[in-house]
Amino acid sequence: MPEKDVEWERLVNDIRNCTRCPLHRFRKKPVPGEGSLDSAVMFLGEAPGRSEDEAGRPFVGAAGRLLNELLNLAGLDRGEVFITNVVKCRPPNNRDPRSEEVAACSVHTNRIIGLVRPRVIVTLGNHAGRYIFERFSKMRWLGIKAMRGRVYRLNVLNDSVVVIATYHPAAALYNPQLKGELEEDFKVLLRRAIKLGSTLKQPTLLDFMGR
Ligand code: URA
């Protein structure tokens, strides 16, 4: 089995056995994430909901159906991207994840990012946006309205990564006005981000030796 698959199995197992935060007590199934481990594009959502908790897979409910449509707008297929969340277990009654839960789960989040090493990260919603920007840049997270519409370049775990921040698909289900903006972000911005991401030079072993 390729080394990446072995590490992914280890990671899934660690998430299954994780008791770092109270959310493990409420979950039916943890939701580590899914997709291609070689994907250039990673989507980071918030937390599993009821359908995801039952399936053990991310974005399989109503928000997931919209995400699939949005992916098509960007010319992407679900199987060629990687999708995960800032917390891997469902919060009770779908409440927002707490900052200490996001922090506890960051061990897994960062291992996933470090394994896939995407060139583009798309944050969906405030929790994912805050996590990436506050953890991997000196920028303060100012909310989606202020942060969206731009392509950022951040250093994420020693890789130069193109980041875009957009709304959570669930927000567009409640507020159809946001749907147009989300579609625009996928159709225009994400396509631009993927192009830019493919030109980024990633550090090689020689770069590390020269440091
Ligand atoms: N919302 C999320 O943020 N993640 C999921 O996996 C499903 C719904």
mmCIF file of C-alpha atoms in Angstrom, residues 13-196:
data_model
loop_
_atom_site.group_PDB
_atom_site.id
_atom_site.type_symbol
_atom_site.label_atom_id
_atom_site.label_comp_id
_atom_site.label_asym_id
_atom_site.label_seq_id
_atom_site.Cartn_x
_atom_site.Cartn_y
_atom_site.Cartn_z
ATOM 1 C CA ASN A 13 -7.781 5.286 13.414
ATOM 2 C CA ASP A 14 -6.469 8.062 15.656
ATOM 3 C CA ILE A 15 -9.590 10.134 14.958
ATOM 4 C CA ARG A 16 -11.796 7.129 15.707
ATOM 5 C CA ASN A 17 -10.081 6.730 19.089
ATOM 6 C CA CYS A 18 -9.825 10.448 19.832
ATOM 7 C CA THR A 19 -11.086 11.746 23.188
ATOM 8 C CA ARG A 20 -9.322 15.129 23.072
ATOM 9 C CA CYS A 21 -12.569 17.078 23.377
ATOM 10 C CA PRO A 22 -16.080 16.339 24.647
ATOM 11 C CA LEU A 23 -17.535 15.962 21.138
ATOM 12 C CA HIS A 24 -16.478 12.302 21.001
ATOM 13 C CA ARG A 25 -19.214 11.541 23.532
ATOM 14 C CA PHE A 26 -21.979 12.668 21.194
ATOM 15 C CA ARG A 27 -20.870 11.278 17.858
ATOM 16 C CA LYS A 28 -22.232 8.217 16.091
ATOM 17 C CA LYS A 29 -19.387 8.171 13.608
ATOM 18 C CA PRO A 30 -16.392 10.484 13.392
ATOM 19 C CA VAL A 31 -15.965 12.191 10.030
ATOM 20 C CA PRO A 32 -12.251 12.410 9.168
ATOM 21 C CA GLY A 33 -12.777 13.585 5.591
ATOM 22 C CA GLU A 34 -12.608 12.076 2.138
ATOM 23 C CA GLY A 35 -11.250 12.547 -1.332
ATOM 24 C CA SER A 36 -8.017 12.185 -3.199
ATOM 25 C CA LEU A 37 -4.927 12.219 -0.978
ATOM 26 C CA ASP A 38 -3.082 13.725 -3.966
ATOM 27 C CA SER A 39 -5.585 16.480 -4.523
ATOM 28 C CA ALA A 40 -4.397 19.998 -5.285
ATOM 29 C CA VAL A 41 -7.557 21.446 -3.750
ATOM 30 C CA MET A 42 -8.804 21.045 -0.183
ATOM 31 C CA PHE A 43 -12.138 22.237 1.218
ATOM 32 C CA LEU A 44 -12.332 22.931 4.909
ATOM 33 C CA GLY A 45 -15.820 23.051 6.412
ATOM 34 C CA GLU A 46 -17.135 23.462 9.919
ATOM 35 C CA ALA A 47 -18.464 20.270 11.504
ATOM 36 C CA PRO A 48 -20.432 17.161 10.625
ATOM 37 C CA GLY A 49 -24.213 17.490 10.780
ATOM 38 C CA ARG A 50 -26.782 14.749 11.330
ATOM 39 C CA SER A 51 -26.372 13.052 7.913
ATOM 40 C CA GLU A 52 -22.576 13.181 8.102
ATOM 41 C CA ASP A 53 -22.606 11.767 11.651
ATOM 42 C CA GLU A 54 -24.655 8.817 10.406
ATOM 43 C CA ALA A 55 -22.617 8.253 7.250
ATOM 44 C CA GLY A 56 -19.137 9.007 8.643
ATOM 45 C CA ARG A 57 -18.595 11.121 5.507
ATOM 46 C CA PRO A 58 -18.372 14.914 5.077
ATOM 47 C CA PHE A 59 -20.948 17.029 3.252
ATOM 48 C CA VAL A 60 -23.465 14.337 2.341
ATOM 49 C CA GLY A 61 -26.612 16.239 3.445
ATOM 50 C CA ALA A 62 -28.330 19.266 1.890
ATOM 51 C CA ALA A 63 -25.223 21.478 2.172
ATOM 52 C CA GLY A 64 -23.250 18.690 0.518
ATOM 53 C CA ARG A 65 -25.597 18.572 -2.445
ATOM 54 C CA LEU A 66 -25.053 22.293 -2.950
ATOM 55 C CA LEU A 67 -21.296 21.827 -2.554
ATOM 56 C CA ASN A 68 -21.373 19.201 -5.323
ATOM 57 C CA GLU A 69 -23.155 21.673 -7.629
ATOM 58 C CA LEU A 70 -20.622 24.377 -6.779
ATOM 59 C CA LEU A 71 -17.730 22.018 -7.497
ATOM 60 C CA ASN A 72 -19.169 21.410 -10.945
ATOM 61 C CA LEU A 73 -19.236 25.171 -11.554
ATOM 62 C CA ALA A 74 -15.499 25.214 -10.897
ATOM 63 C CA GLY A 75 -15.024 22.286 -13.295
ATOM 64 C CA LEU A 76 -14.195 19.945 -10.409
ATOM 65 C CA ASP A 77 -15.414 16.528 -9.528
ATOM 66 C CA ARG A 78 -15.884 15.522 -5.898
ATOM 67 C CA GLY A 79 -13.519 12.584 -6.249
ATOM 68 C CA GLU A 80 -10.594 14.784 -7.291
ATOM 69 C CA VAL A 81 -10.691 17.164 -4.291
ATOM 70 C CA PHE A 82 -10.276 16.573 -0.563
ATOM 71 C CA ILE A 83 -12.989 17.585 1.897
ATOM 72 C CA THR A 84 -12.685 17.814 5.677
ATOM 73 C CA ASN A 85 -13.889 19.938 8.617
ATOM 74 C CA VAL A 86 -12.295 21.852 11.485
ATOM 75 C CA VAL A 87 -13.975 19.430 13.905
ATOM 76 C CA LYS A 88 -14.409 15.772 13.036
ATOM 77 C CA CYS A 89 -17.312 14.937 15.380
ATOM 78 C CA ARG A 90 -20.843 16.347 15.317
ATOM 79 C CA PRO A 91 -21.594 18.987 17.962
ATOM 80 C CA PRO A 92 -24.858 18.246 19.819
ATOM 81 C CA ASN A 93 -27.937 19.773 18.130
ATOM 82 C CA ASN A 94 -25.664 21.140 15.396
ATOM 83 C CA ARG A 95 -24.429 23.942 17.631
ATOM 84 C CA ASP A 96 -21.308 25.819 16.510
ATOM 85 C CA PRO A 97 -18.028 24.145 17.393
ATOM 86 C CA ARG A 98 -16.290 25.852 20.341
ATOM 87 C CA SER A 99 -12.846 27.352 19.907
ATOM 88 C CA GLU A 100 -11.345 24.807 22.329
ATOM 89 C CA GLU A 101 -12.887 21.970 20.259
ATOM 90 C CA VAL A 102 -11.429 23.411 17.046
ATOM 91 C CA ALA A 103 -8.075 23.730 18.833
ATOM 92 C CA ALA A 104 -8.230 20.146 20.148
ATOM 93 C CA CYS A 105 -9.055 18.845 16.660
ATOM 94 C CA SER A 106 -6.289 20.895 15.047
ATOM 95 C CA VAL A 107 -3.861 18.024 15.647
ATOM 96 C CA HIS A 108 -5.896 15.996 13.153
ATOM 97 C CA THR A 109 -6.637 18.927 10.831
ATOM 98 C CA ASN A 110 -2.959 19.732 10.475
ATOM 99 C CA ARG A 111 -1.997 16.110 9.935
ATOM 100 C CA ILE A 112 -4.565 15.944 7.120
ATOM 101 C CA ILE A 113 -3.277 19.155 5.527
ATOM 102 C CA GLY A 114 0.306 17.911 5.913
ATOM 103 C CA LEU A 115 -0.553 14.605 4.278
ATOM 104 C CA VAL A 116 -2.493 15.955 1.277
ATOM 105 C CA ARG A 117 -0.336 19.116 0.902
ATOM 106 C CA PRO A 118 -2.929 20.939 -1.229
ATOM 107 C CA ARG A 119 -1.929 23.930 -3.334
ATOM 108 C CA VAL A 120 -5.298 25.551 -2.798
ATOM 109 C CA ILE A 121 -7.392 25.632 0.390
ATOM 110 C CA VAL A 122 -10.992 26.845 0.279
ATOM 111 C CA THR A 123 -12.435 27.735 3.681
ATOM 112 C CA LEU A 124 -16.204 27.349 3.968
ATOM 113 C CA GLY A 125 -17.739 29.524 6.667
ATOM 114 C CA ASN A 126 -16.368 31.504 9.590
ATOM 115 C CA HIS A 127 -14.926 28.691 11.685
ATOM 116 C CA ALA A 128 -12.760 27.312 8.898
ATOM 117 C CA GLY A 129 -11.726 30.806 7.751
ATOM 118 C CA ARG A 130 -10.747 31.868 11.254
ATOM 119 C CA TYR A 131 -8.767 28.684 11.758
ATOM 120 C CA ILE A 132 -6.663 28.984 8.609
ATOM 121 C CA PHE A 133 -6.044 32.739 8.729
ATOM 122 C CA GLU A 134 -5.329 33.011 12.433
ATOM 123 C CA ARG A 135 -3.218 29.877 12.587
ATOM 124 C CA PHE A 136 -1.207 30.395 9.398
ATOM 125 C CA SER A 137 -0.991 34.150 8.898
ATOM 126 C CA LYS A 138 -0.643 37.344 10.889
ATOM 127 C CA MET A 139 -4.025 38.471 9.567
ATOM 128 C CA ARG A 140 -6.988 38.801 11.868
ATOM 129 C CA TRP A 141 -10.123 37.020 10.718
ATOM 130 C CA LEU A 142 -12.543 39.826 9.947
ATOM 131 C CA GLY A 143 -15.523 37.741 8.874
ATOM 132 C CA ILE A 144 -16.434 36.346 5.481
ATOM 133 C CA LYS A 145 -17.859 39.564 4.007
ATOM 134 C CA ALA A 146 -14.548 41.327 4.568
ATOM 135 C CA MET A 147 -12.287 38.418 3.612
ATOM 136 C CA ARG A 148 -13.984 36.937 0.548
ATOM 137 C CA GLY A 149 -13.436 37.943 -3.057
ATOM 138 C CA ARG A 150 -9.653 37.779 -2.890
ATOM 139 C CA VAL A 151 -6.967 35.200 -3.458
ATOM 140 C CA TYR A 152 -4.458 34.966 -0.581
ATOM 141 C CA ARG A 153 -1.068 33.309 -0.436
ATOM 142 C CA LEU A 154 -0.252 31.850 2.951
ATOM 143 C CA ASN A 155 2.505 29.697 4.325
ATOM 144 C CA VAL A 156 0.711 26.616 5.587
ATOM 145 C CA LEU A 157 2.940 24.044 7.286
ATOM 146 C CA ASN A 158 5.944 25.175 5.207
ATOM 147 C CA ASP A 159 4.071 25.085 1.900
ATOM 148 C CA SER A 160 3.050 28.115 -0.085
ATOM 149 C CA VAL A 161 -0.713 27.707 -0.441
ATOM 150 C CA VAL A 162 -3.355 29.753 -2.263
ATOM 151 C CA VAL A 163 -6.298 30.337 0.063
ATOM 152 C CA ILE A 164 -9.768 31.626 -0.658
ATOM 153 C CA ALA A 165 -12.442 32.197 1.960
ATOM 154 C CA THR A 166 -16.106 31.909 1.137
ATOM 155 C CA TYR A 167 -19.478 31.273 2.721
ATOM 156 C CA HIS A 168 -20.536 27.945 4.082
ATOM 157 C CA PRO A 169 -22.946 26.294 1.573
ATOM 158 C CA ALA A 170 -25.513 25.896 4.398
ATOM 159 C CA ALA A 171 -25.654 29.699 4.704
ATOM 160 C CA ALA A 172 -26.790 29.907 1.078
ATOM 161 C CA LEU A 173 -29.558 27.392 1.781
ATOM 162 C CA TYR A 174 -31.023 29.807 4.338
ATOM 163 C CA ASN A 175 -30.159 32.999 2.495
ATOM 164 C CA PRO A 176 -30.515 32.608 -1.303
ATOM 165 C CA GLN A 177 -28.864 36.012 -1.819
ATOM 166 C CA LEU A 178 -25.577 34.463 -0.742
ATOM 167 C CA LYS A 179 -25.910 31.692 -3.322
ATOM 168 C CA GLY A 180 -24.953 34.024 -6.173
ATOM 169 C CA GLU A 181 -21.826 35.150 -4.323
ATOM 170 C CA LEU A 182 -20.854 31.558 -3.549
ATOM 171 C CA GLU A 183 -21.360 30.595 -7.186
ATOM 172 C CA GLU A 184 -19.200 33.517 -8.251
ATOM 173 C CA ASP A 185 -16.464 32.433 -5.828
ATOM 174 C CA PHE A 186 -16.423 28.927 -7.267
ATOM 175 C CA LYS A 187 -16.819 29.933 -10.909
ATOM 176 C CA VAL A 188 -14.306 32.766 -11.029
ATOM 177 C CA LEU A 189 -12.118 32.900 -7.933
ATOM 178 C CA LEU A 190 -11.547 29.201 -7.415
ATOM 179 C CA ARG A 191 -10.622 28.700 -11.065
ATOM 180 C CA ARG A 192 -8.125 31.575 -10.709
ATOM 181 C CA ALA A 193 -6.782 30.107 -7.454
ATOM 182 C CA ILE A 194 -6.221 26.699 -9.044
ATOM 183 C CA LYS A 195 -4.300 28.289 -11.916
ATOM 184 C CA LEU A 196 -2.168 30.269 -9.493
#
